[in-house]
PDB file of C-alpha atoms in Angstrom:
ATOM      1  CA  MET A   4      63.324 143.114  72.213  1.00  0.00           C
ATOM      2  CA  SER A   5      66.134 144.665  70.228  1.00  0.00           C
ATOM      3  CA  ALA A   6      69.182 142.919  68.941  1.00  0.00           C
ATOM      4  CA  ALA A   7      71.368 143.850  70.990  1.00  0.00           C
ATOM      5  CA  GLY A   8      68.999 142.969  73.988  1.00  0.00           C
ATOM      6  CA  LEU A   9      68.951 139.384  72.566  1.00  0.00           C
ATOM      7  CA  VAL A  10      72.617 139.192  72.241  1.00  0.00           C
ATOM      8  CA  VAL A  11      73.349 140.357  76.125  1.00  0.00           C
ATOM      9  CA  ILE A  12      70.617 137.307  77.064  1.00  0.00           C
ATOM     10  CA  GLY A  13      72.774 134.755  74.867  1.00  0.00           C
ATOM     11  CA  VAL A  14      75.867 135.973  76.007  1.00  0.00           C
ATOM     12  CA  SER A  15      75.083 135.685  79.409  1.00  0.00           C
ATOM     13  CA  LEU A  16      72.917 132.154  79.249  1.00  0.00           C
ATOM     14  CA  ALA A  17      76.188 130.945  77.764  1.00  0.00           C
ATOM     15  CA  GLY A  18      77.978 131.826  80.302  1.00  0.00           C
ATOM     16  CA  GLY A  19      76.034 129.734  83.055  1.00  0.00           C
ATOM     17  CA  GLY A  20      73.203 133.100  83.296  1.00  0.00           C
ATOM     18  CA  CYS A  21      74.801 134.297  86.844  1.00  0.00           C
ATOM     19  CA  SER A  22      78.345 135.092  88.154  1.00  0.00           C
ATOM     20  CA  ARG A  23      79.237 132.287  90.570  1.00  0.00           C
ATOM     21  CA  SER A  24      82.361 132.787  93.134  1.00  0.00           C
ATOM     22  CA  GLN A  25      84.864 130.628  92.224  1.00  0.00           C
ATOM     23  CA  PRO A  26      87.180 129.977  95.354  1.00  0.00           C
ATOM     24  CA  PRO A  27      91.005 130.768  94.501  1.00  0.00           C
ATOM     25  CA  SER A  28      92.796 128.098  92.598  1.00  0.00           C
ATOM     26  CA  PRO A  29      95.114 126.087  94.805  1.00  0.00           C
ATOM     27  CA  GLY A  30      98.815 127.412  94.637  1.00  0.00           C
ATOM     28  CA  LYS A  31     101.781 127.961  96.841  1.00  0.00           C
ATOM     29  CA  SER A  32     103.632 131.041  97.264  1.00  0.00           C
ATOM     30  CA  VAL A  33     106.828 131.802  99.379  1.00  0.00           C
ATOM     31  CA  TYR A  34     108.288 134.501 101.192  1.00  0.00           C
ATOM     32  CA  GLU A  35     111.829 134.888 102.394  1.00  0.00           C
ATOM     33  CA  THR A  36     114.514 136.731 103.902  1.00  0.00           C
ATOM     34  CA  GLY A  37     118.295 136.543 103.654  1.00  0.00           C
ATOM     35  CA  HIS A  38     120.711 136.697 106.777  1.00  0.00           C
ATOM     36  CA  ASP A  39     120.287 140.083 106.639  1.00  0.00           C
ATOM     37  CA  GLU A  40     117.270 141.586 105.484  1.00  0.00           C
ATOM     38  CA  VAL A  41     113.842 141.992 107.414  1.00  0.00           C
ATOM     39  CA  ARG A  42     111.444 142.591 104.912  1.00  0.00           C
ATOM     40  CA  THR A  43     107.621 143.261 104.588  1.00  0.00           C
ATOM     41  CA  ASP A  44     105.670 141.826 101.978  1.00  0.00           C
ATOM     42  CA  GLN A  45     101.650 142.277 100.711  1.00  0.00           C
ATOM     43  CA  LEU A  46      99.908 139.066 100.697  1.00  0.00           C
ATOM     44  CA  ALA A  47      97.355 139.001  97.673  1.00  0.00           C
ATOM     45  CA  ASP A  48      94.581 140.526  99.552  1.00  0.00           C
ATOM     46  CA  GLY A  49      96.119 143.136 101.078  1.00  0.00           C
ATOM     47  CA  ARG A  50      97.458 141.798 104.248  1.00  0.00           C
ATOM     48  CA  ARG A  51     100.798 142.551 105.227  1.00  0.00           C
ATOM     49  CA  LEU A  52     103.626 139.893 106.467  1.00  0.00           C
ATOM     50  CA  ILE A  53     106.770 140.833 108.143  1.00  0.00           C
ATOM     51  CA  LEU A  54     109.516 138.639 107.817  1.00  0.00           C
ATOM     52  CA  ASP A  55     112.725 139.022 110.753  1.00  0.00           C
ATOM     53  CA  ARG A  56     116.320 137.689 109.348  1.00  0.00           C
ATOM     54  CA  ALA A  57     116.664 134.342 107.796  1.00  0.00           C
ATOM     55  CA  SER A  58     112.883 133.458 107.612  1.00  0.00           C
ATOM     56  CA  ARG A  59     110.431 131.480 105.560  1.00  0.00           C
ATOM     57  CA  VAL A  60     106.882 131.583 105.415  1.00  0.00           C
ATOM     58  CA  SER A  61     104.719 129.414 102.744  1.00  0.00           C
ATOM     59  CA  VAL A  62     101.066 130.613 101.734  1.00  0.00           C
ATOM     60  CA  ASN A  63      99.000 127.546 100.746  1.00  0.00           C
ATOM     61  CA  GLN A  64      95.567 128.175  98.614  1.00  0.00           C
ATOM     62  CA  THR A  65      93.309 125.227  99.048  1.00  0.00           C
ATOM     63  CA  TYR A  66      89.798 125.277  98.027  1.00  0.00           C
ATOM     64  CA  GLU A  67      89.098 124.693 101.723  1.00  0.00           C
ATOM     65  CA  GLY A  68      90.950 128.247 102.154  1.00  0.00           C
ATOM     66  CA  GLU A  69      94.355 129.511 102.837  1.00  0.00           C
ATOM     67  CA  VAL A  70      97.086 127.975 105.086  1.00  0.00           C
ATOM     68  CA  LEU A  71     100.185 130.151 106.303  1.00  0.00           C
ATOM     69  CA  ARG A  72     103.031 128.470 107.232  1.00  0.00           C
ATOM     70  CA  LEU A  73     106.392 129.531 109.156  1.00  0.00           C
ATOM     71  CA  GLU A  74     108.696 127.385 108.043  1.00  0.00           C
ATOM     72  CA  GLN A  75     111.908 128.931 109.581  1.00  0.00           C
ATOM     73  CA  GLY A  76     112.451 131.842 111.411  1.00  0.00           C
ATOM     74  CA  ARG A  77     109.715 134.187 112.652  1.00  0.00           C
ATOM     75  CA  ALA A  78     107.274 136.554 111.375  1.00  0.00           C
ATOM     76  CA  ARG A  79     104.568 138.807 112.158  1.00  0.00           C
ATOM     77  CA  PHE A  80     101.168 138.255 110.697  1.00  0.00           C
ATOM     78  CA  GLU A  81      98.347 140.768 109.847  1.00  0.00           C
ATOM     79  CA  VAL A  82      95.015 138.853 110.439  1.00  0.00           C
ATOM     80  CA  ARG A  83      91.650 140.210 109.246  1.00  0.00           C
ATOM     81  CA  ARG A  84      89.852 137.540 108.888  1.00  0.00           C
ATOM     82  CA  PRO A  85      90.305 134.101 111.033  1.00  0.00           C
ATOM     83  CA  ALA A  86      93.421 132.391 109.782  1.00  0.00           C
ATOM     84  CA  VAL A  87      95.137 129.510 110.379  1.00  0.00           C
ATOM     85  CA  ILE A  88      98.823 129.386 110.723  1.00  0.00           C
ATOM     86  CA  GLU A  89     100.770 126.461 111.176  1.00  0.00           C
ATOM     87  CA  ALA A  90     104.613 126.050 113.188  1.00  0.00           C
ATOM     88  CA  GLY A  91     106.283 122.941 113.394  1.00  0.00           C
ATOM     89  CA  ASP A  92     103.702 120.950 115.049  1.00  0.00           C
ATOM     90  CA  ALA A  93     101.514 123.500 116.234  1.00  0.00           C
ATOM     91  CA  ARG A  94      98.274 125.236 114.445  1.00  0.00           C
ATOM     92  CA  ILE A  95      97.735 128.684 115.496  1.00  0.00           C
ATOM     93  CA  ASP A  96      93.914 130.209 114.969  1.00  0.00           C
ATOM     94  CA  ALA A  97      93.817 133.793 114.725  1.00  0.00           C
ATOM     95  CA  ALA A  98      91.562 136.541 114.537  1.00  0.00           C
ATOM     96  CA  ASN A  99      91.443 140.276 113.887  1.00  0.00           C
ATOM     97  CA  GLY A 100      95.149 141.703 114.380  1.00  0.00           C
ATOM     98  CA  LEU A 101      98.581 141.071 114.652  1.00  0.00           C
ATOM     99  CA  VAL A 102     100.543 137.825 115.669  1.00  0.00           C
ATOM    100  CA  ASP A 103     104.164 137.584 116.151  1.00  0.00           C
ATOM    101  CA  LEU A 104     105.500 134.063 115.604  1.00  0.00           C
ATOM    102  CA  GLY A 105     108.881 132.505 115.845  1.00  0.00           C
ATOM    103  CA  LEU A 106     110.271 128.840 115.872  1.00  0.00           C
ATOM    104  CA  THR A 107     112.503 128.008 119.138  1.00  0.00           C
ATOM    105  CA  PRO A 108     115.696 126.199 118.751  1.00  0.00           C
ATOM    106  CA  ASP A 109     114.408 122.984 119.660  1.00  0.00           C
ATOM    107  CA  GLY A 110     111.764 123.338 117.153  1.00  0.00           C
ATOM    108  CA  GLY A 111     108.639 124.584 119.297  1.00  0.00           C
ATOM    109  CA  VAL A 112     106.901 127.725 118.809  1.00  0.00           C
ATOM    110  CA  ASP A 113     107.066 131.238 120.501  1.00  0.00           C
ATOM    111  CA  VAL A 114     103.804 133.206 119.689  1.00  0.00           C
ATOM    112  CA  THR A 115     102.818 136.566 120.597  1.00  0.00           C
ATOM    113  CA  ALA A 116      99.179 137.960 120.670  1.00  0.00           C
ATOM    114  CA  ARG A 117     100.072 141.680 119.762  1.00  0.00           C
ATOM    115  CA  THR A 118      96.525 142.696 119.170  1.00  0.00           C
ATOM    116  CA  ALA A 119      94.956 139.491 117.776  1.00  0.00           C
ATOM    117  CA  ARG A 120      93.095 136.809 119.618  1.00  0.00           C
ATOM    118  CA  VAL A 121      94.719 133.522 119.246  1.00  0.00           C
ATOM    119  CA  GLU A 122      94.243 129.693 120.080  1.00  0.00           C
ATOM    120  CA  LEU A 123      97.547 127.575 120.267  1.00  0.00           C
ATOM    121  CA  THR A 124      96.949 124.014 119.545  1.00  0.00           C
ATOM    122  CA  THR A 125      99.224 121.130 118.844  1.00  0.00           C
ATOM    123  CA  PRO A 126      98.402 116.951 118.364  1.00  0.00           C
ATOM    124  CA  ARG A 127     100.908 115.607 120.266  1.00  0.00           C
ATOM    125  CA  ILE A 128      99.556 116.733 123.492  1.00  0.00           C
ATOM    126  CA  GLY A 129      95.554 117.442 122.598  1.00  0.00           C
ATOM    127  CA  ALA A 130      95.840 121.096 124.286  1.00  0.00           C
ATOM    128  CA  THR A 131      94.280 124.346 123.476  1.00  0.00           C
ATOM    129  CA  VAL A 132      95.637 127.780 124.916  1.00  0.00           C
ATOM    130  CA  ARG A 133      94.025 130.648 124.332  1.00  0.00           C
ATOM    131  CA  LEU A 134      95.788 133.708 124.476  1.00  0.00           C
ATOM    132  CA  GLN A 135      94.307 137.673 124.047  1.00  0.00           C
ATOM    133  CA  PRO A 136      95.819 140.403 123.219  1.00  0.00           C
ATOM    134  CA  GLY A 137      98.807 141.285 124.785  1.00  0.00           C
ATOM    135  CA  GLU A 138      99.973 137.752 125.984  1.00  0.00           C
ATOM    136  CA  ARG A 139     103.043 135.783 124.967  1.00  0.00           C
ATOM    137  CA  LEU A 140     103.537 131.610 125.149  1.00  0.00           C
ATOM    138  CA  VAL A 141     106.443 129.706 124.624  1.00  0.00           C
ATOM    139  CA  TRP A 142     105.580 125.870 123.350  1.00  0.00           C
ATOM    140  CA  ASP A 143     108.805 123.712 123.369  1.00  0.00           C
ATOM    141  CA  LEU A 144     108.792 120.228 122.000  1.00  0.00           C
ATOM    142  CA  SER A 145     109.364 118.257 125.247  1.00  0.00           C
ATOM    143  CA  GLY A 146     105.893 118.093 125.748  1.00  0.00           C
ATOM    144  CA  LEU A 147     105.931 120.107 129.020  1.00  0.00           C
ATOM    145  CA  PRO A 148     102.765 122.553 129.243  1.00  0.00           C
ATOM    146  CA  ALA A 149     103.470 125.954 127.507  1.00  0.00           C
ATOM    147  CA  GLN A 150     105.066 128.659 129.626  1.00  0.00           C
ATOM    148  CA  ALA A 151     103.542 131.995 129.676  1.00  0.00           C
ATOM    149  CA  LYS A 152     106.312 134.791 128.686  1.00  0.00           C
ATOM    150  CA  PRO A 153     106.739 138.333 129.242  1.00  0.00           C
ATOM    151  CA  LEU A 154     106.094 139.994 125.672  1.00  0.00           C
ATOM    152  CA  ALA A 155     109.337 140.055 123.418  1.00  0.00           C
ATOM    153  CA  GLU A 156     111.020 143.083 122.112  1.00  0.00           C
ATOM    154  CA  ASP A 157     109.147 144.416 119.231  1.00  0.00           C
ATOM    155  CA  TRP A 158     111.669 143.152 116.855  1.00  0.00           C
ATOM    156  CA  ALA A 159     109.208 144.449 113.846  1.00  0.00           C
ATOM    157  CA  GLY A 160     109.374 147.822 115.400  1.00  0.00           C
ATOM    158  CA  SER A 161     106.356 149.938 114.333  1.00  0.00           C
ATOM    159  CA  ALA A 162     105.499 148.191 111.095  1.00  0.00           C
ATOM    160  CA  PRO A 163     101.837 146.898 110.742  1.00  0.00           C
TER     161      PRO A 163
END
């Protein structure tokens, strides 16, 4: 075996012998808009996030995966693989498509499954509601069951 071949083997063994996929390092990113701004941002993996006026979304990267959190306003999330989105005390599990999510004035959530499949759960009531593409639901903090609503106007226009 040549000396160059031995060097490559030595470097490979020193580096662990094989490459392993490491989970992303924990961290948090925040996306927000001002009162007169609607903006599209691109997340690290290429997905798009559209923020309406005066809105804020945090993206928490953990060793277990990514958690998106709507902290203020409303946003459109592009979901390619199963994703967890939190808003208020609700957890939204979404897959394959677009989800519009907004916080209501009383702290509830307004979720529209534009093209995605969505499951909405809240620990206070312990219920899970499933939405198919094209369905909308408003869940308030009164403890009443969620109410199906007509689709909201497309505030984000033709973006993703």
